[in-house]
Short mmCIF file of N, CA and C in Angstrom, two decimals:
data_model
loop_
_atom_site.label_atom_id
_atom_site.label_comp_id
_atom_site.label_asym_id
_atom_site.label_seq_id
_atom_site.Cartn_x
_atom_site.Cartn_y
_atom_site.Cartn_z
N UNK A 311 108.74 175.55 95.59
CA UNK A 311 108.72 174.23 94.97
C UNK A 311 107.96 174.29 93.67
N UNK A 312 108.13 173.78 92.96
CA UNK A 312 107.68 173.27 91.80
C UNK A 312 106.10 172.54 91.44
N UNK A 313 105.88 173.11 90.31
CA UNK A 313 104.64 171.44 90.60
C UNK A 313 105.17 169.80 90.35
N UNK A 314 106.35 169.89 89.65
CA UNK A 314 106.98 168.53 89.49
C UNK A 314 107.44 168.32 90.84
N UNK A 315 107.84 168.67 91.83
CA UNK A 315 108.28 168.36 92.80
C UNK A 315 107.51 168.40 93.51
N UNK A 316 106.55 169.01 93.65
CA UNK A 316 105.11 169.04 94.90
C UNK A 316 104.77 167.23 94.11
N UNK A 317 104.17 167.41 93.03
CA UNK A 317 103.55 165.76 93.13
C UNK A 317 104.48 164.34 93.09
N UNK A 318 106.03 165.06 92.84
CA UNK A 318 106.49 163.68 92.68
C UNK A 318 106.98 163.47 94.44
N UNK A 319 106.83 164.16 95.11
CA UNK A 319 106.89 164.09 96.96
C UNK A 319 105.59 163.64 97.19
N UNK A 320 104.57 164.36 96.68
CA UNK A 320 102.99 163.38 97.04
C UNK A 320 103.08 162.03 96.82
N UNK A 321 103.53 161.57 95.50
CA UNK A 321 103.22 160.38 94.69
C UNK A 321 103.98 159.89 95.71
N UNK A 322 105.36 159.99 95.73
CA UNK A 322 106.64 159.01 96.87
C UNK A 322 105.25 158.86 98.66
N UNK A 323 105.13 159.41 98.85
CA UNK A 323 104.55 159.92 100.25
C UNK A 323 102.88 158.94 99.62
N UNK A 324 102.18 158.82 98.89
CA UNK A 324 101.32 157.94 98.47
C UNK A 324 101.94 156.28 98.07
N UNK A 325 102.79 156.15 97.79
CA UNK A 325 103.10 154.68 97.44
C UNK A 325 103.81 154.29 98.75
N UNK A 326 105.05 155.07 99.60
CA UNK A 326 105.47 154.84 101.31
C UNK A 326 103.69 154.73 101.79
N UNK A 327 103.13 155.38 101.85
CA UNK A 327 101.61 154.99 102.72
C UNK A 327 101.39 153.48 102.34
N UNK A 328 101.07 153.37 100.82
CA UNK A 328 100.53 152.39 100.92
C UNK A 328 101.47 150.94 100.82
N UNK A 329 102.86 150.82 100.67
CA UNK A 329 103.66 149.93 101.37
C UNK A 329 103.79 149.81 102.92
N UNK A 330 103.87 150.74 103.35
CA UNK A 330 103.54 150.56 105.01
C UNK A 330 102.19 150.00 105.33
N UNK A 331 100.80 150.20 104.62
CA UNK A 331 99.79 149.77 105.24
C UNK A 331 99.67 147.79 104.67
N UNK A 332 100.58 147.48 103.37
CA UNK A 332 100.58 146.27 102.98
C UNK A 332 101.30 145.53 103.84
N UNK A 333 102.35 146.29 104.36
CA UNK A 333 103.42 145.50 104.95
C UNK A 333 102.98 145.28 106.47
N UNK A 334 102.57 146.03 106.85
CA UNK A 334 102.52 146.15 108.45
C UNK A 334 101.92 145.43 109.21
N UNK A 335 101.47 143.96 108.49
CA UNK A 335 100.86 143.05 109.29
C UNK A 335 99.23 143.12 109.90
N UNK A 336 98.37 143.38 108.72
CA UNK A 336 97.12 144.42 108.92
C UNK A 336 96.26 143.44 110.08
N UNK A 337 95.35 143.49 110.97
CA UNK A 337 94.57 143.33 112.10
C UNK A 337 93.99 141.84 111.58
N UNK A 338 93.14 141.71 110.10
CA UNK A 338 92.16 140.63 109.39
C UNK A 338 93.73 139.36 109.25
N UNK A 339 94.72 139.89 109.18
CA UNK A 339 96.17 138.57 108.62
C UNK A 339 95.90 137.60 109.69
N UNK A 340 95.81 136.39 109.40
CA UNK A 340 96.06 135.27 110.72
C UNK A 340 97.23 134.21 110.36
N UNK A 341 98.28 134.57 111.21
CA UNK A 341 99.41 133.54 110.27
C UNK A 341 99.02 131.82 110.85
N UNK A 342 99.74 131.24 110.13
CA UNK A 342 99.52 129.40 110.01
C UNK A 342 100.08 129.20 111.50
N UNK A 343 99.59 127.95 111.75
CA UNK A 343 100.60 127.45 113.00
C UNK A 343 101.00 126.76 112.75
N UNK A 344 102.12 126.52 113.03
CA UNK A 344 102.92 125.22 112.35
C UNK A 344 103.12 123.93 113.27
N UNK A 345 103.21 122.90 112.73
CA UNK A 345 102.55 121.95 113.39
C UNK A 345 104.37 121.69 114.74
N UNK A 346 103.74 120.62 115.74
CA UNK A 346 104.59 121.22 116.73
C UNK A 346 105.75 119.77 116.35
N UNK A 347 107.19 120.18 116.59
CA UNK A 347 108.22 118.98 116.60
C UNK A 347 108.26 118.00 117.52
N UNK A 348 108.15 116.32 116.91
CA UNK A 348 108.40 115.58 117.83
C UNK A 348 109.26 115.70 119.38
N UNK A 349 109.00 115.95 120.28
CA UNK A 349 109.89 115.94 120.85
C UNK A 349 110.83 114.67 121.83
N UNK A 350 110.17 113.15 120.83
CA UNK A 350 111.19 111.70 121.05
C UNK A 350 111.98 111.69 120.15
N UNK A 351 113.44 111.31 120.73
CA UNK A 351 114.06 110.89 119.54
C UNK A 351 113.40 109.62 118.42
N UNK A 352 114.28 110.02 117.38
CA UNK A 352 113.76 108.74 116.55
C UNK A 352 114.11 107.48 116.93
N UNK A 353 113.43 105.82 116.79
CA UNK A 353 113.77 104.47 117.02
C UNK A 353 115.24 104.70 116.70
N UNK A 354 116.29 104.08 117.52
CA UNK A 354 117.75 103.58 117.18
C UNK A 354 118.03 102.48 117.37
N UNK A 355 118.63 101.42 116.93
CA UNK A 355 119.65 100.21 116.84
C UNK A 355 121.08 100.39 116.98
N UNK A 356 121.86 99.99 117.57
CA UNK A 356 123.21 99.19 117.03
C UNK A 356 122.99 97.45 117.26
N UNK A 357 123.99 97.44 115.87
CA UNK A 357 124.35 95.93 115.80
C UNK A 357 126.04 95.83 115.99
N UNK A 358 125.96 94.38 117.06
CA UNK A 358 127.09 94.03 117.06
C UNK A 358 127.26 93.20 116.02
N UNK A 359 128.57 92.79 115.26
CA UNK A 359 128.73 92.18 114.21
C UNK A 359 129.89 91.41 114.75
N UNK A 360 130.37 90.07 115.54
CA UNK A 360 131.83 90.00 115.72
C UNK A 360 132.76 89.57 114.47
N UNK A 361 133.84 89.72 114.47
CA UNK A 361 134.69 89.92 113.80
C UNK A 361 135.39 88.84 113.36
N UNK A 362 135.12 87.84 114.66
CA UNK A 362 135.45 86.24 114.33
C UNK A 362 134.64 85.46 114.11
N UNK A 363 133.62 85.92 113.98
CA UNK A 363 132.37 85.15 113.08
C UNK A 363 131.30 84.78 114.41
N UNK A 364 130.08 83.94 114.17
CA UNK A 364 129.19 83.76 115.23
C UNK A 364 128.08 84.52 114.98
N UNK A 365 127.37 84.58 116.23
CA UNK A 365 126.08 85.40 116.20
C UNK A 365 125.67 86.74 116.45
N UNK A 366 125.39 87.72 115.49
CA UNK A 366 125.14 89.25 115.80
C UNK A 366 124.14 89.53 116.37
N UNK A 367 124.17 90.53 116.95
CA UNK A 367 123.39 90.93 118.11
C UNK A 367 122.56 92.24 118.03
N UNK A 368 121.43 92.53 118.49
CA UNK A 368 120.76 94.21 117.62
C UNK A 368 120.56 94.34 119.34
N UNK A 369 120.71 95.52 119.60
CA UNK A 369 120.83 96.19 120.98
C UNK A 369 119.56 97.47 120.45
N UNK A 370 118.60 97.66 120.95
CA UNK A 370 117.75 99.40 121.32
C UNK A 370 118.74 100.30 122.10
N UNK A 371 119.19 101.06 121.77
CA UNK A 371 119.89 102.61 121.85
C UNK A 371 118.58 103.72 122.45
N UNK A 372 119.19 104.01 123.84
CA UNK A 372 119.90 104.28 124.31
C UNK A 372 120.28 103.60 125.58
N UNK A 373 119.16 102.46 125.78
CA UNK A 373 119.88 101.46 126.83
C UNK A 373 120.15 100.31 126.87
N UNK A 374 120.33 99.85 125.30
CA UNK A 374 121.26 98.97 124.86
C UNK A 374 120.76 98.13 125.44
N UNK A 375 119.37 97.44 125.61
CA UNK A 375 118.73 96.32 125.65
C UNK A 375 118.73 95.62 124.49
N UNK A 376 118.91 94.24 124.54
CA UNK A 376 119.48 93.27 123.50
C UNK A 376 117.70 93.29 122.95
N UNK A 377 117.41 93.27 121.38
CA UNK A 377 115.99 93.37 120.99
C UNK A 377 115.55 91.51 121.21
N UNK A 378 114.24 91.46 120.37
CA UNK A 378 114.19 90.21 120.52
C UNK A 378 114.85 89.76 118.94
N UNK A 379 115.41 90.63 118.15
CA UNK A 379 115.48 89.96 117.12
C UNK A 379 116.43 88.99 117.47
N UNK A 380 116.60 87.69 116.55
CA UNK A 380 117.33 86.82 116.44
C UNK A 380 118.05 86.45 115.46
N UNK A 381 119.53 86.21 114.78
CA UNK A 381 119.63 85.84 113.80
C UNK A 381 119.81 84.00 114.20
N UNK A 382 119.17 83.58 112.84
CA UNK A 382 119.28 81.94 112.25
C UNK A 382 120.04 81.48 112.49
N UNK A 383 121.33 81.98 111.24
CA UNK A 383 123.10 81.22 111.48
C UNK A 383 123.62 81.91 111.97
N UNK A 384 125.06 81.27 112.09
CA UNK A 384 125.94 82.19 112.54
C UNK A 384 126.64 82.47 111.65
N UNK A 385 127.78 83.68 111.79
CA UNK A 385 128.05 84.14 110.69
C UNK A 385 129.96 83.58 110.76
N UNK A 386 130.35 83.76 109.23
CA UNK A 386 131.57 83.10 109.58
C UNK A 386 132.83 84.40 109.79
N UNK A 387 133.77 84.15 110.07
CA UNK A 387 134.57 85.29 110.59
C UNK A 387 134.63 86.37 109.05
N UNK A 388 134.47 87.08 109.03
CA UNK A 388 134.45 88.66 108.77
C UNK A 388 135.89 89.53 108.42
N UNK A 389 135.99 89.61 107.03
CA UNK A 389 137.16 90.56 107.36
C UNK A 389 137.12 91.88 107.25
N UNK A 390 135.35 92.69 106.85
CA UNK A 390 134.76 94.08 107.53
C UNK A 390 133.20 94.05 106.55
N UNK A 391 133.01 94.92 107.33
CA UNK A 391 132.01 95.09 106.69
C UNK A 391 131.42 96.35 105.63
N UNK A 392 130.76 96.19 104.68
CA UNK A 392 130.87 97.20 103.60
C UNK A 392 129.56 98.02 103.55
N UNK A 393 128.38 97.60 103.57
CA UNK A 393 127.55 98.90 103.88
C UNK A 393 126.34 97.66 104.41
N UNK A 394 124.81 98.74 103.92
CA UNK A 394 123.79 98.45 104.84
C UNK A 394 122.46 98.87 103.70
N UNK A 395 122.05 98.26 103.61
CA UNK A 395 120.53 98.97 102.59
C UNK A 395 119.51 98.72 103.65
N UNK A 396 119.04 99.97 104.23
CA UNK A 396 118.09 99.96 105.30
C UNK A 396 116.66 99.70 104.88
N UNK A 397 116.22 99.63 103.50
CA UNK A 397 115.35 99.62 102.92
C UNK A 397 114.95 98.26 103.04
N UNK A 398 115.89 97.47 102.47
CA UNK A 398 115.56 95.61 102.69
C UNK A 398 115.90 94.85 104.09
N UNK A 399 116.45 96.44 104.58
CA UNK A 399 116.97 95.50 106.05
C UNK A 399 118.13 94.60 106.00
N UNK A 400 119.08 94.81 104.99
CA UNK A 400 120.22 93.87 105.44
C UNK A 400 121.59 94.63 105.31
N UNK A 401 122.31 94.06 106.09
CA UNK A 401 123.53 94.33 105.99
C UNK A 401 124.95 93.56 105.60
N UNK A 402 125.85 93.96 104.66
CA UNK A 402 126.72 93.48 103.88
C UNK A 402 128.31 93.44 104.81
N UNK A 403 128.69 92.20 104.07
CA UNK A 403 129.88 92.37 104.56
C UNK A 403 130.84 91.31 103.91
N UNK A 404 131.98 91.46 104.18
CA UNK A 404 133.17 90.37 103.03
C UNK A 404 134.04 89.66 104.00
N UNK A 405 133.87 87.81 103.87
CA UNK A 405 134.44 87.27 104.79
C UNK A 405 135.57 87.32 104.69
N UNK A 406 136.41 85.83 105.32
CA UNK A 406 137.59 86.43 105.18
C UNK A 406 137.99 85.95 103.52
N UNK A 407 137.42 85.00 103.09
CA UNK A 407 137.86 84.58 101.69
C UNK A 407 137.28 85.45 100.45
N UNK A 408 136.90 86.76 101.05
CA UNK A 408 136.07 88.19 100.00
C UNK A 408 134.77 87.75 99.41
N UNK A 409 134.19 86.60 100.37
CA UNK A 409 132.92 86.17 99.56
C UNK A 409 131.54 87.35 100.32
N UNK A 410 130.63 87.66 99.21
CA UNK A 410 129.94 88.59 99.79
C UNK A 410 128.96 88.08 100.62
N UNK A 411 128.49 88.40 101.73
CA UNK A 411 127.61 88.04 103.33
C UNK A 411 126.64 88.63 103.43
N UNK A 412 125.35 88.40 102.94
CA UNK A 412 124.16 89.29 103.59
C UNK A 412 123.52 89.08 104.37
N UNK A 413 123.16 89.99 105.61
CA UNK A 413 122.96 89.74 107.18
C UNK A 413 121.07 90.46 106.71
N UNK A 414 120.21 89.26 106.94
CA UNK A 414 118.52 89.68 106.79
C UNK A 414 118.51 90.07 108.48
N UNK A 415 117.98 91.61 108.62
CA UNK A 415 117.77 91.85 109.79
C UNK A 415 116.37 91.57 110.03
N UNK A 416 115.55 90.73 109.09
CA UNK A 416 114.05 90.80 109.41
C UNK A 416 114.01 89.07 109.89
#
């Protein structure tokens, strides 16, 4: 062998040492614990909305116990409904004459 080849096998054989001793998970490492997952589902609702107008109804999911919320009026017949901004709590919908309906779930 060579002397270029004797040290460039040392040098390889010195930098493998010291990647194996960085990598290898040294004794002083303490990894994080991570904090543990809920294990309840999250709060759920459905609302009934009927279709011929009247009073909607908020049910708790998953045993569909009627909540105490209440709505005020009743609503007039419905020809669907278009979305929901969960943020303000209400939900939209277009009667039958396309006038727009906002349902305050608070």
């Amino acid at each position: 062998m060579t002397s270029r080849s004797i040290f460039g096998a040392l040098g390889l054989a010195l930098v493998a040492g010291a990647f194996g001793t960085a990598c290898g998970g040294g004794h002083g490492v303490q990894s994080a614990r991570l904090p543990n997952a809920p294990r309840a589902p999250a709060p759920a609702s459905a609302l009934r909305v009927p279709h011929a107008g009247g009073v909607a109804r908020l049910y708790r999911v998953p045993g569909l116990n009627e909540s105490s919320w209440k709505e005020s009026d009743k609503l007039p017949p419905l020809k669907r409904l278009v979305g929901a901004d969960l943020e303000q709590r209400v939900v939209y919908g277009l009667d039958t004459k396309n006038n727009l309906i906002g349902l305050d779930l608070e």
